[in-house]
Amino acid sequence: MITIYGSPKSSAGRCFWCLEEAGIDYTTKSIDFSAGEHKSEAFLKINRNGKVPALTDGDFTIWESLAINNYIADAYKPELLGTTAQERGLVSQWSIWSVADLQVPMIQAFIQLVFVPEPRRDAEVIKKAFEKIPGMLNTLEAELEGKDYLVSNTFTLADLNTSFVVSICDDIKFDLSEYSNINQWRNRIAERAGSKRYKALCK
Ligand SMILES: N[C@@H](CCC(=O)N[C@@H](CS)C(=O)NCC(=O)O)C(=O)O
């Protein structure tokens, strides 16, 4: 049996979504941060970094959300990884880019706008983060010109992982209205059964 540790509304969300896309049974274990459960002896045996998400599949344990998604796809729905070496390379490319580059300013803005109370927010951090986002969204917008999906015009982890990061724009109220290709791509992805099941978990 598979167990996912974390909440669908955290960085574990991309793993919940991947599990829904794979259509497999799993159980959920939420971790109570306020009670320090992520640093408990029991949880540190699952992930010695004391972070969610982590996933167990029988005796096997894995942490780090992109690695978890690669594992789920490889084990249960390989087409999500691409079907050739080149496609798999491009799926990795977009997945890593989304987390290593695009997510960085988005999370900086998210922390300020969602977690920090308004009087204590650092306007300079928010401004600098917002300045970095458009260039990367332009890259994504250009890539999606004339395409339904990022790699081989089929839904893959490239779309799941990248659109998961783009969705942070909703939380930080970053205006996406001028990015028509990105908006159409997000709408297309939102129509997927796996995507709808994941969204329902976040309510
Ligand atoms: N790179 C990790 C990030 C994991 C991460 O930072 N998780 C946060 C929750 S969204 C966490 O567990 N934080 C607890 C802590 O840092 O003590 C991944 O994508 O899995």
Coordinates of N, CA and C and ligand atoms in Angstrom, one line a residue:
M1 N 0.8 -1.2 0.0 CA 0.0 0.0 0.0 C 0.9 1.3 0.0
I2 N 0.4 2.2 -0.7 CA 1.1 3.5 -0.8 C 0.6 4.5 0.2
T3 N 1.5 5.2 0.9 CA 1.1 6.2 1.9 C 1.8 7.5 1.5
I4 N 1.0 8.6 1.3 CA 1.6 9.9 1.1 C 1.5 10.7 2.3
Y5 N 2.7 11.3 2.8 CA 2.7 12.1 4.0 C 2.7 13.6 3.5
G6 N 1.8 14.3 4.1 CA 1.7 15.8 3.8 C 0.2 16.1 3.5
S7 N 0.1 17.4 3.0 CA -1.3 17.9 2.7 C -1.3 18.2 1.2
P8 N -2.5 18.0 0.6 CA -2.6 18.4 -0.8 C -2.4 19.8 -1.1
K9 N -2.5 20.7 0.0 CA -2.4 22.1 -0.2 C -1.0 22.6 0.0
S10 N 0.0 21.7 0.1 CA 1.4 22.1 0.3 C 2.2 21.6 -0.9
S11 N 3.5 21.6 -0.8 CA 4.3 21.1 -2.0 C 4.1 19.7 -2.2
A12 N 3.4 19.0 -1.2 CA 3.0 17.6 -1.5 C 1.9 17.5 -2.5
G13 N 1.2 18.7 -2.8 CA 0.1 18.7 -3.7 C 0.4 18.1 -5.0
R14 N 1.6 18.4 -5.6 CA 1.9 17.8 -6.9 C 2.0 16.3 -6.8
C15 N 2.3 15.7 -5.7 CA 2.4 14.3 -5.5 C 0.9 13.7 -5.4
F16 N 0.1 14.4 -4.6 CA -1.3 13.9 -4.6 C -1.9 13.9 -6.0
W17 N -1.6 15.0 -6.7 CA -2.2 15.1 -8.1 C -1.6 13.9 -9.0
C18 N -0.3 13.7 -8.8 CA 0.3 12.6 -9.6 C -0.4 11.2 -9.3
L19 N -0.6 11.0 -8.0 CA -1.3 9.8 -7.6 C -2.7 9.7 -8.2
E20 N -3.4 10.8 -8.3 CA -4.7 10.8 -8.9 C -4.6 10.6 -10.4
E21 N -3.6 11.1 -11.0 CA -3.4 10.9 -12.5 C -3.1 9.4 -12.7
A22 N -2.3 8.8 -11.8 CA -1.9 7.4 -12.0 C -3.1 6.5 -11.7
G23 N -4.1 7.0 -11.0 CA -5.3 6.3 -10.7 C -5.1 5.1 -9.8
I24 N -4.2 5.2 -8.8 CA -3.9 4.1 -7.9 C -4.5 4.4 -6.5
D25 N -4.7 3.3 -5.7 CA -5.1 3.5 -4.3 C -4.0 4.0 -3.5
Y26 N -4.3 4.8 -2.5 CA -3.2 5.3 -1.6 C -3.9 5.8 -0.3
T27 N -3.1 5.8 0.8 CA -3.7 6.4 2.0 C -2.8 7.7 2.3
T28 N -3.4 8.5 3.1 CA -2.8 9.8 3.4 C -2.5 9.9 4.8
K29 N -1.4 10.5 5.1 CA -1.0 10.8 6.5 C -0.7 12.3 6.6
S30 N -1.5 13.1 7.2 CA -1.2 14.5 7.3 C -0.2 14.6 8.5
I31 N 0.6 15.6 8.4 CA 1.7 15.8 9.4 C 1.4 17.2 10.1
D32 N 1.3 17.2 11.4 CA 0.9 18.4 12.2 C 2.2 19.2 12.5
F33 N 2.4 20.2 11.7 CA 3.6 21.1 11.9 C 3.6 21.8 13.2
S34 N 2.3 22.3 13.6 CA 2.3 23.1 14.8 C 2.6 22.2 16.0
A35 N 2.4 20.9 15.9 CA 2.8 20.0 17.0 C 4.2 19.5 16.8
G36 N 4.9 19.9 15.8 CA 6.3 19.5 15.6 C 6.4 18.0 15.1
E37 N 5.3 17.5 14.5 CA 5.3 16.1 14.1 C 6.3 15.8 13.0
H38 N 6.6 16.9 12.2 CA 7.6 16.7 11.1 C 9.0 16.5 11.6
K39 N 9.2 16.8 12.9 CA 10.6 16.6 13.5 C 10.5 15.5 14.5
S40 N 9.4 14.7 14.5 CA 9.3 13.6 15.5 C 10.2 12.5 15.0
E41 N 10.5 11.7 16.0 CA 11.4 10.5 15.8 C 10.7 9.6 14.7
A42 N 9.4 9.4 14.8 CA 8.7 8.5 13.9 C 8.8 9.1 12.4
F43 N 8.6 10.4 12.3 CA 8.6 10.9 10.9 C 10.0 11.1 10.4
L44 N 11.0 11.4 11.2 CA 12.4 11.5 10.8 C 12.9 10.1 10.2
K45 N 12.2 9.0 10.6 CA 12.6 7.7 10.0 C 12.1 7.6 8.6
I46 N 11.0 8.4 8.3 CA 10.5 8.4 6.9 C 11.3 9.4 6.1
N47 N 11.5 10.6 6.6 CA 12.4 11.6 5.9 C 13.2 12.3 6.9
R48 N 14.5 12.0 6.9 CA 15.4 12.6 7.9 C 15.6 14.1 7.8
N49 N 15.1 14.7 6.6 CA 15.1 16.1 6.5 C 13.9 16.8 7.3
G50 N 13.0 15.9 7.8 CA 11.9 16.5 8.5 C 11.0 17.4 7.6
K51 N 10.8 17.0 6.4 CA 9.9 17.7 5.5 C 8.9 16.8 4.7
V52 N 7.8 17.4 4.4 CA 6.9 16.7 3.5 C 7.0 17.3 2.1
P53 N 6.7 16.6 1.1 CA 6.1 15.2 1.1 C 7.1 14.1 1.3
A54 N 6.6 13.0 1.7 CA 7.4 11.7 1.6 C 6.3 10.7 1.2
L55 N 6.8 9.6 0.7 CA 5.9 8.5 0.2 C 6.5 7.2 0.6
T56 N 5.6 6.3 1.1 CA 6.1 4.9 1.2 C 5.2 4.0 0.3
D57 N 5.9 3.0 -0.2 CA 5.2 2.0 -1.1 C 5.7 0.7 -0.5
G58 N 4.9 0.1 0.4 CA 5.4 -1.1 1.0 C 6.6 -0.7 1.9
D59 N 7.7 -1.4 1.7 CA 8.9 -1.2 2.5 C 9.7 0.0 1.9
F60 N 9.4 0.4 0.7 CA 10.1 1.5 0.0 C 9.7 2.9 0.5
T61 N 10.7 3.7 0.7 CA 10.5 5.1 1.1 C 11.2 6.1 0.2
I62 N 10.5 7.2 -0.2 CA 11.1 8.2 -1.0 C 10.6 9.5 -0.6
W63 N 11.5 10.6 -0.6 CA 11.0 11.9 -0.4 C 11.6 12.8 -1.5
E64 N 11.2 14.1 -1.5 CA 11.5 15.1 -2.5 C 10.4 15.0 -3.6
S65 N 9.6 16.0 -3.7 CA 8.3 15.9 -4.5 C 8.5 15.5 -6.0
L66 N 9.6 16.1 -6.6 CA 9.7 15.7 -8.1 C 10.2 14.2 -8.2
A67 N 11.0 13.8 -7.2 CA 11.5 12.4 -7.3 C 10.3 11.5 -7.0
I68 N 9.4 11.9 -6.1 CA 8.2 11.1 -5.8 C 7.4 10.9 -7.0
N69 N 7.2 12.1 -7.7 CA 6.3 12.0 -8.9 C 7.0 11.1 -10.0
N70 N 8.3 11.2 -10.2 CA 9.0 10.3 -11.1 C 8.8 8.9 -10.7
Y71 N 8.9 8.6 -9.4 CA 8.7 7.2 -9.0 C 7.3 6.7 -9.3
I72 N 6.3 7.5 -8.9 CA 4.9 7.1 -9.1 C 4.6 6.8 -10.6
A73 N 5.1 7.8 -11.5 CA 4.9 7.6 -12.9 C 5.6 6.3 -13.4
D74 N 6.9 6.2 -13.0 CA 7.7 5.0 -13.5 C 7.1 3.7 -13.0
A75 N 6.6 3.7 -11.8 CA 6.0 2.4 -11.3 C 4.6 2.1 -11.8
Y76 N 3.8 3.2 -12.0 CA 2.4 3.0 -12.2 C 1.8 3.6 -13.4
K77 N 2.4 4.6 -14.0 CA 1.9 5.2 -15.2 C 3.0 5.8 -16.1
P78 N 3.8 4.9 -16.7 CA 5.1 5.4 -17.3 C 4.9 6.4 -18.4
E79 N 3.7 6.4 -19.1 CA 3.6 7.3 -20.2 C 3.6 8.8 -19.7
L80 N 3.4 9.0 -18.3 CA 3.6 10.4 -17.8 C 5.0 10.9 -17.9
L81 N 6.0 9.9 -18.1 CA 7.4 10.3 -18.1 C 7.8 10.6 -19.6
G82 N 7.0 10.4 -20.6 CA 7.4 10.4 -22.0 C 7.7 9.0 -22.4
T83 N 7.7 8.9 -23.8 CA 7.9 7.5 -24.3 C 9.2 7.2 -25.0
T84 N 10.0 8.3 -25.2 CA 11.3 8.1 -25.7 C 12.3 8.7 -24.8
A85 N 13.6 8.4 -25.0 CA 14.7 9.1 -24.2 C 14.6 10.6 -24.3
Q86 N 14.3 11.1 -25.5 CA 14.3 12.5 -25.7 C 13.1 13.1 -25.0
E87 N 11.9 12.4 -25.1 CA 10.8 13.0 -24.4 C 11.0 13.0 -22.9
R88 N 11.6 11.9 -22.4 CA 11.8 11.8 -20.9 C 12.8 12.9 -20.5
G89 N 13.8 13.2 -21.4 CA 14.7 14.3 -21.1 C 14.0 15.6 -21.0
L90 N 13.1 15.9 -21.9 CA 12.3 17.1 -21.9 C 11.3 17.2 -20.7
V91 N 10.8 16.1 -20.4 CA 9.9 16.1 -19.2 C 10.7 16.5 -18.0
S92 N 11.9 15.9 -17.8 CA 12.8 16.3 -16.7 C 13.1 17.8 -16.8
Q93 N 13.5 18.2 -18.0 CA 13.8 19.6 -18.2 C 12.8 20.6 -17.6
W94 N 11.5 20.4 -18.0 CA 10.5 21.3 -17.6 C 10.2 21.1 -16.1
S95 N 10.2 19.9 -15.6 CA 9.9 19.7 -14.2 C 11.0 20.3 -13.3
I96 N 12.2 20.2 -13.7 CA 13.3 20.8 -12.9 C 13.3 22.3 -13.0
W97 N 13.1 22.8 -14.2 CA 13.0 24.2 -14.4 C 11.9 24.8 -13.6
S98 N 10.7 24.1 -13.5 CA 9.6 24.7 -12.8 C 9.9 24.9 -11.3
V99 N 10.7 23.9 -10.8 CA 11.0 24.0 -9.3 C 12.2 24.8 -9.0
A100 N 13.3 24.6 -9.9 CA 14.5 25.3 -9.6 C 14.5 26.7 -10.0
D101 N 13.8 27.1 -11.0 CA 13.8 28.5 -11.5 C 12.4 29.2 -11.2
L102 N 11.4 28.7 -11.9 CA 10.1 29.5 -11.8 C 9.5 29.6 -10.3
Q103 N 9.7 28.5 -9.6 CA 9.1 28.5 -8.3 C 9.8 29.4 -7.3
V104 N 11.1 29.7 -7.5 CA 11.8 30.5 -6.5 C 11.2 31.8 -6.2
P105 N 11.0 32.7 -7.2 CA 10.4 34.0 -6.9 C 8.9 33.9 -6.5
M106 N 8.3 32.8 -7.0 CA 6.8 32.6 -6.6 C 6.7 32.3 -5.2
I107 N 7.6 31.5 -4.7 CA 7.5 31.1 -3.2 C 8.0 32.3 -2.4
Q108 N 8.9 33.1 -2.9 CA 9.3 34.3 -2.1 C 8.1 35.2 -1.9
A109 N 7.4 35.4 -3.0 CA 6.2 36.3 -2.9 C 5.1 35.6 -2.1
F110 N 5.0 34.3 -2.2 CA 3.9 33.5 -1.5 C 4.1 33.7 0.0
I111 N 5.4 33.5 0.4 CA 5.7 33.6 1.9 C 5.2 34.9 2.4
Q112 N 5.6 36.0 1.7 CA 5.3 37.3 2.1 C 3.8 37.6 2.1
L113 N 3.1 37.2 1.0 CA 1.7 37.6 0.9 C 0.7 36.6 1.6
V114 N 1.2 35.4 1.8 CA 0.2 34.5 2.5 C 0.6 34.2 3.9
F115 N 1.8 34.2 4.3 CA 2.2 33.8 5.7 C 2.5 35.0 6.5
V116 N 3.1 36.1 5.9 CA 3.6 37.2 6.7 C 2.4 38.2 6.9
P117 N 2.1 38.6 8.1 CA 1.0 39.5 8.3 C 1.3 40.8 7.6
E118 N 0.3 41.5 7.1 CA 0.5 42.7 6.2 C 1.4 43.7 6.8
P119 N 1.3 44.1 8.0 CA 2.2 45.2 8.5 C 3.7 44.8 8.5
R120 N 3.9 43.5 8.5 CA 5.4 43.0 8.6 C 5.9 42.6 7.2
R121 N 5.1 42.8 6.1 CA 5.5 42.3 4.8 C 6.7 43.2 4.3
D122 N 7.6 42.5 3.5 CA 8.8 43.2 3.0 C 8.4 43.5 1.5
A123 N 8.0 44.8 1.3 CA 7.6 45.2 -0.1 C 8.7 45.0 -1.1
E124 N 9.9 45.2 -0.7 CA 11.0 45.1 -1.6 C 11.2 43.6 -2.1
V125 N 11.0 42.7 -1.2 CA 11.1 41.2 -1.6 C 9.9 40.9 -2.6
I126 N 8.7 41.4 -2.3 CA 7.6 41.2 -3.2 C 7.9 41.8 -4.6
K127 N 8.3 43.0 -4.5 CA 8.6 43.7 -5.8 C 9.6 43.0 -6.7
K128 N 10.7 42.6 -6.0 CA 11.8 41.9 -6.8 C 11.3 40.5 -7.3
A129 N 10.5 39.8 -6.5 CA 10.0 38.5 -6.9 C 9.0 38.7 -8.1
F130 N 8.2 39.7 -8.0 CA 7.2 40.0 -9.1 C 7.9 40.4 -10.4
E131 N 9.1 41.0 -10.3 CA 9.9 41.4 -11.4 C 10.5 40.2 -12.1
K132 N 10.8 39.2 -11.4 CA 11.5 38.0 -12.0 C 10.5 37.1 -12.7
I133 N 9.2 37.1 -12.3 CA 8.3 36.1 -12.8 C 8.0 36.3 -14.3
P134 N 7.7 37.5 -14.8 CA 7.3 37.6 -16.2 C 8.3 37.0 -17.3
G135 N 9.6 37.2 -17.1 CA 10.5 36.6 -18.0 C 10.3 35.1 -18.2
M136 N 10.1 34.4 -17.0 CA 10.0 33.0 -17.1 C 8.6 32.6 -17.6
L137 N 7.6 33.4 -17.3 CA 6.3 33.0 -17.9 C 6.3 33.3 -19.4
N138 N 7.1 34.3 -19.9 CA 7.3 34.5 -21.3 C 7.9 33.3 -22.0
T139 N 8.8 32.6 -21.3 CA 9.5 31.4 -21.9 C 8.4 30.3 -22.0
L140 N 7.6 30.2 -21.0 CA 6.5 29.1 -21.0 C 5.5 29.5 -22.1
E141 N 5.1 30.7 -22.1 CA 4.1 31.2 -23.1 C 4.6 30.9 -24.5
A142 N 5.8 31.2 -24.8 CA 6.4 31.0 -26.2 C 6.4 29.5 -26.5
E143 N 6.8 28.7 -25.5 CA 6.9 27.2 -25.7 C 5.5 26.6 -26.1
L144 N 4.5 27.2 -25.5 CA 3.1 26.6 -25.7 C 2.4 27.1 -27.0
E145 N 3.1 28.0 -27.7 CA 2.5 28.5 -28.9 C 2.2 27.4 -29.9
G146 N 0.9 27.2 -30.3 CA 0.6 26.1 -31.2 C 0.6 24.7 -30.6
K147 N 0.8 24.6 -29.3 CA 0.8 23.3 -28.7 C -0.2 23.1 -27.6
D148 N -0.7 21.9 -27.4 CA -1.6 21.7 -26.4 C -0.9 21.4 -25.0
Y149 N 0.2 20.7 -25.2 CA 1.0 20.3 -24.0 C 2.5 20.5 -24.2
L150 N 3.3 20.5 -23.2 CA 4.7 20.9 -23.3 C 5.6 19.9 -24.1
V151 N 5.3 18.6 -23.9 CA 6.2 17.6 -24.6 C 5.4 16.7 -25.4
S152 N 5.7 16.6 -26.6 CA 5.0 15.6 -27.6 C 3.5 15.7 -27.6
N153 N 3.0 16.9 -27.3 CA 1.6 17.2 -27.3 C 0.7 16.2 -26.6
T154 N 1.3 15.7 -25.6 CA 0.5 14.7 -24.7 C 0.7 15.2 -23.3
F155 N -0.3 15.0 -22.4 CA -0.1 15.4 -21.0 C 1.0 14.5 -20.4
T156 N 2.0 15.1 -19.8 CA 3.0 14.4 -19.0 C 3.3 15.1 -17.7
L157 N 4.3 14.6 -17.0 CA 4.7 15.2 -15.8 C 5.2 16.6 -16.0
A158 N 5.7 16.9 -17.2 CA 6.1 18.3 -17.5 C 5.0 19.3 -17.3
D159 N 3.8 18.9 -17.8 CA 2.6 19.7 -17.6 C 2.1 19.8 -16.1
L160 N 2.1 18.6 -15.5 CA 1.7 18.5 -14.1 C 2.6 19.4 -13.2
N161 N 3.9 19.1 -13.3 CA 4.8 19.8 -12.4 C 4.9 21.3 -12.7
T162 N 4.9 21.7 -14.0 CA 5.0 23.1 -14.3 C 3.7 23.8 -14.0
S163 N 2.5 23.3 -14.3 CA 1.3 24.0 -14.1 C 1.0 24.1 -12.6
F164 N 1.5 23.1 -11.8 CA 1.4 23.1 -10.4 C 2.1 24.4 -9.8
V165 N 3.3 24.7 -10.4 CA 4.0 25.9 -9.9 C 3.3 27.1 -10.4
V166 N 2.8 27.1 -11.7 CA 2.1 28.3 -12.2 C 0.9 28.6 -11.4
S167 N 0.3 27.6 -10.8 CA -1.0 27.9 -10.0 C -0.7 28.7 -8.7
I168 N 0.6 28.8 -8.4 CA 0.9 29.7 -7.2 C 0.6 31.2 -7.6
C169 N 0.5 31.5 -8.9 CA 0.1 32.8 -9.3 C -1.3 33.2 -8.8
D170 N -2.2 32.2 -8.7 CA -3.5 32.5 -8.1 C -3.4 32.9 -6.7
D171 N -2.5 32.3 -5.9 CA -2.4 32.6 -4.5 C -1.8 34.0 -4.3
I172 N -0.8 34.3 -5.1 CA -0.1 35.6 -4.9 C -0.8 36.7 -5.8
K173 N -1.9 36.4 -6.4 CA -2.6 37.3 -7.3 C -1.7 37.9 -8.3
F174 N -0.9 37.1 -9.0 CA -0.1 37.6 -10.1 C -1.0 37.5 -11.3
D175 N -1.1 38.6 -12.0 CA -2.1 38.7 -13.2 C -1.6 37.9 -14.4
L176 N -2.3 36.9 -14.8 CA -1.9 36.0 -15.9 C -2.7 36.3 -17.2
S177 N -3.5 37.4 -17.1 CA -4.4 37.6 -18.2 C -3.8 37.8 -19.6
E178 N -2.5 38.3 -19.6 CA -1.9 38.5 -20.9 C -1.2 37.3 -21.5
Y179 N -1.2 36.2 -20.7 CA -0.6 34.9 -21.2 C -1.6 34.0 -21.7
S180 N -2.1 34.2 -22.9 CA -3.2 33.4 -23.4 C -2.9 32.0 -23.6
N181 N -1.7 31.6 -24.1 CA -1.3 30.2 -24.3 C -1.3 29.5 -22.9
I182 N -0.8 30.2 -21.9 CA -0.7 29.5 -20.6 C -2.1 29.4 -20.0
N183 N -3.0 30.3 -20.3 CA -4.4 30.2 -19.7 C -5.1 29.1 -20.4
Q184 N -4.9 28.9 -21.7 CA -5.6 27.8 -22.5 C -5.1 26.5 -22.0
W185 N -3.8 26.4 -21.8 CA -3.1 25.2 -21.4 C -3.6 24.8 -20.0
R186 N -3.7 25.8 -19.1 CA -4.2 25.5 -17.7 C -5.7 25.1 -17.8
N187 N -6.5 25.7 -18.6 CA -7.9 25.3 -18.7 C -8.0 23.9 -19.2
R188 N -7.2 23.5 -20.2 CA -7.2 22.2 -20.8 C -6.8 21.2 -19.7
I189 N -5.8 21.5 -18.9 CA -5.3 20.6 -17.9 C -6.4 20.4 -16.8
A190 N -7.1 21.5 -16.5 CA -8.1 21.5 -15.4 C -9.3 20.6 -15.8
E191 N -9.5 20.3 -17.1 CA -10.6 19.4 -17.5 C -10.3 18.0 -17.3
R192 N -9.0 17.6 -17.0 CA -8.7 16.2 -16.8 C -9.3 15.6 -15.5
A193 N -9.7 14.4 -15.6 CA -10.3 13.7 -14.5 C -9.4 13.7 -13.3
G194 N -8.1 13.4 -13.5 CA -7.1 13.4 -12.4 C -7.0 14.7 -11.8
S195 N -7.0 15.8 -12.6 CA -6.8 17.1 -12.1 C -8.1 17.5 -11.2
K196 N -9.2 17.1 -11.7 CA -10.5 17.4 -10.9 C -10.5 16.7 -9.6
R197 N -10.0 15.4 -9.6 CA -10.0 14.7 -8.4 C -9.0 15.3 -7.4
Y198 N -7.9 15.8 -7.9 CA -6.9 16.5 -7.0 C -7.5 17.8 -6.5
K199 N -8.1 18.6 -7.3 CA -8.7 19.8 -6.8 C -9.7 19.6 -5.7
A200 N -10.5 18.5 -5.9 CA -11.5 18.2 -4.9 C -10.9 17.9 -3.5
L201 N -9.6 17.4 -3.6 CA -8.9 17.1 -2.3 C -8.5 18.4 -1.6
C202 N -8.4 19.4 -2.3 CA -7.9 20.7 -1.7 C -9.0 21.5 -1.1
K203 N -10.3 21.1 -1.3 CA -11.4 21.9 -0.8 C -11.5 21.7 0.7
Ligands
LIG1 N1 12.2 20.4 -2.1 C1 11.2 19.8 -1.2 C2 10.6 20.9 -0.4 C3 9.8 20.3 0.8 C4 9.4 21.4 1.8 O1 10.0 22.4 1.9 N2 8.3 21.1 2.4 C5 7.8 22.0 3.4 C6 6.3 22.0 3.4 S1 5.7 22.7 1.9 C7 8.2 21.4 4.8 O2 8.0 20.3 5.1 N3 8.7 22.3 5.7 C8 9.1 21.9 7.0 C9 10.4 22.5 7.4 O3 11.1 23.1 6.6 O4 10.7 22.4 8.6 C10 10.1 19.1 -2.1 O5 9.7 19.6 -3.1 O6 9.7 18.0 -1.7

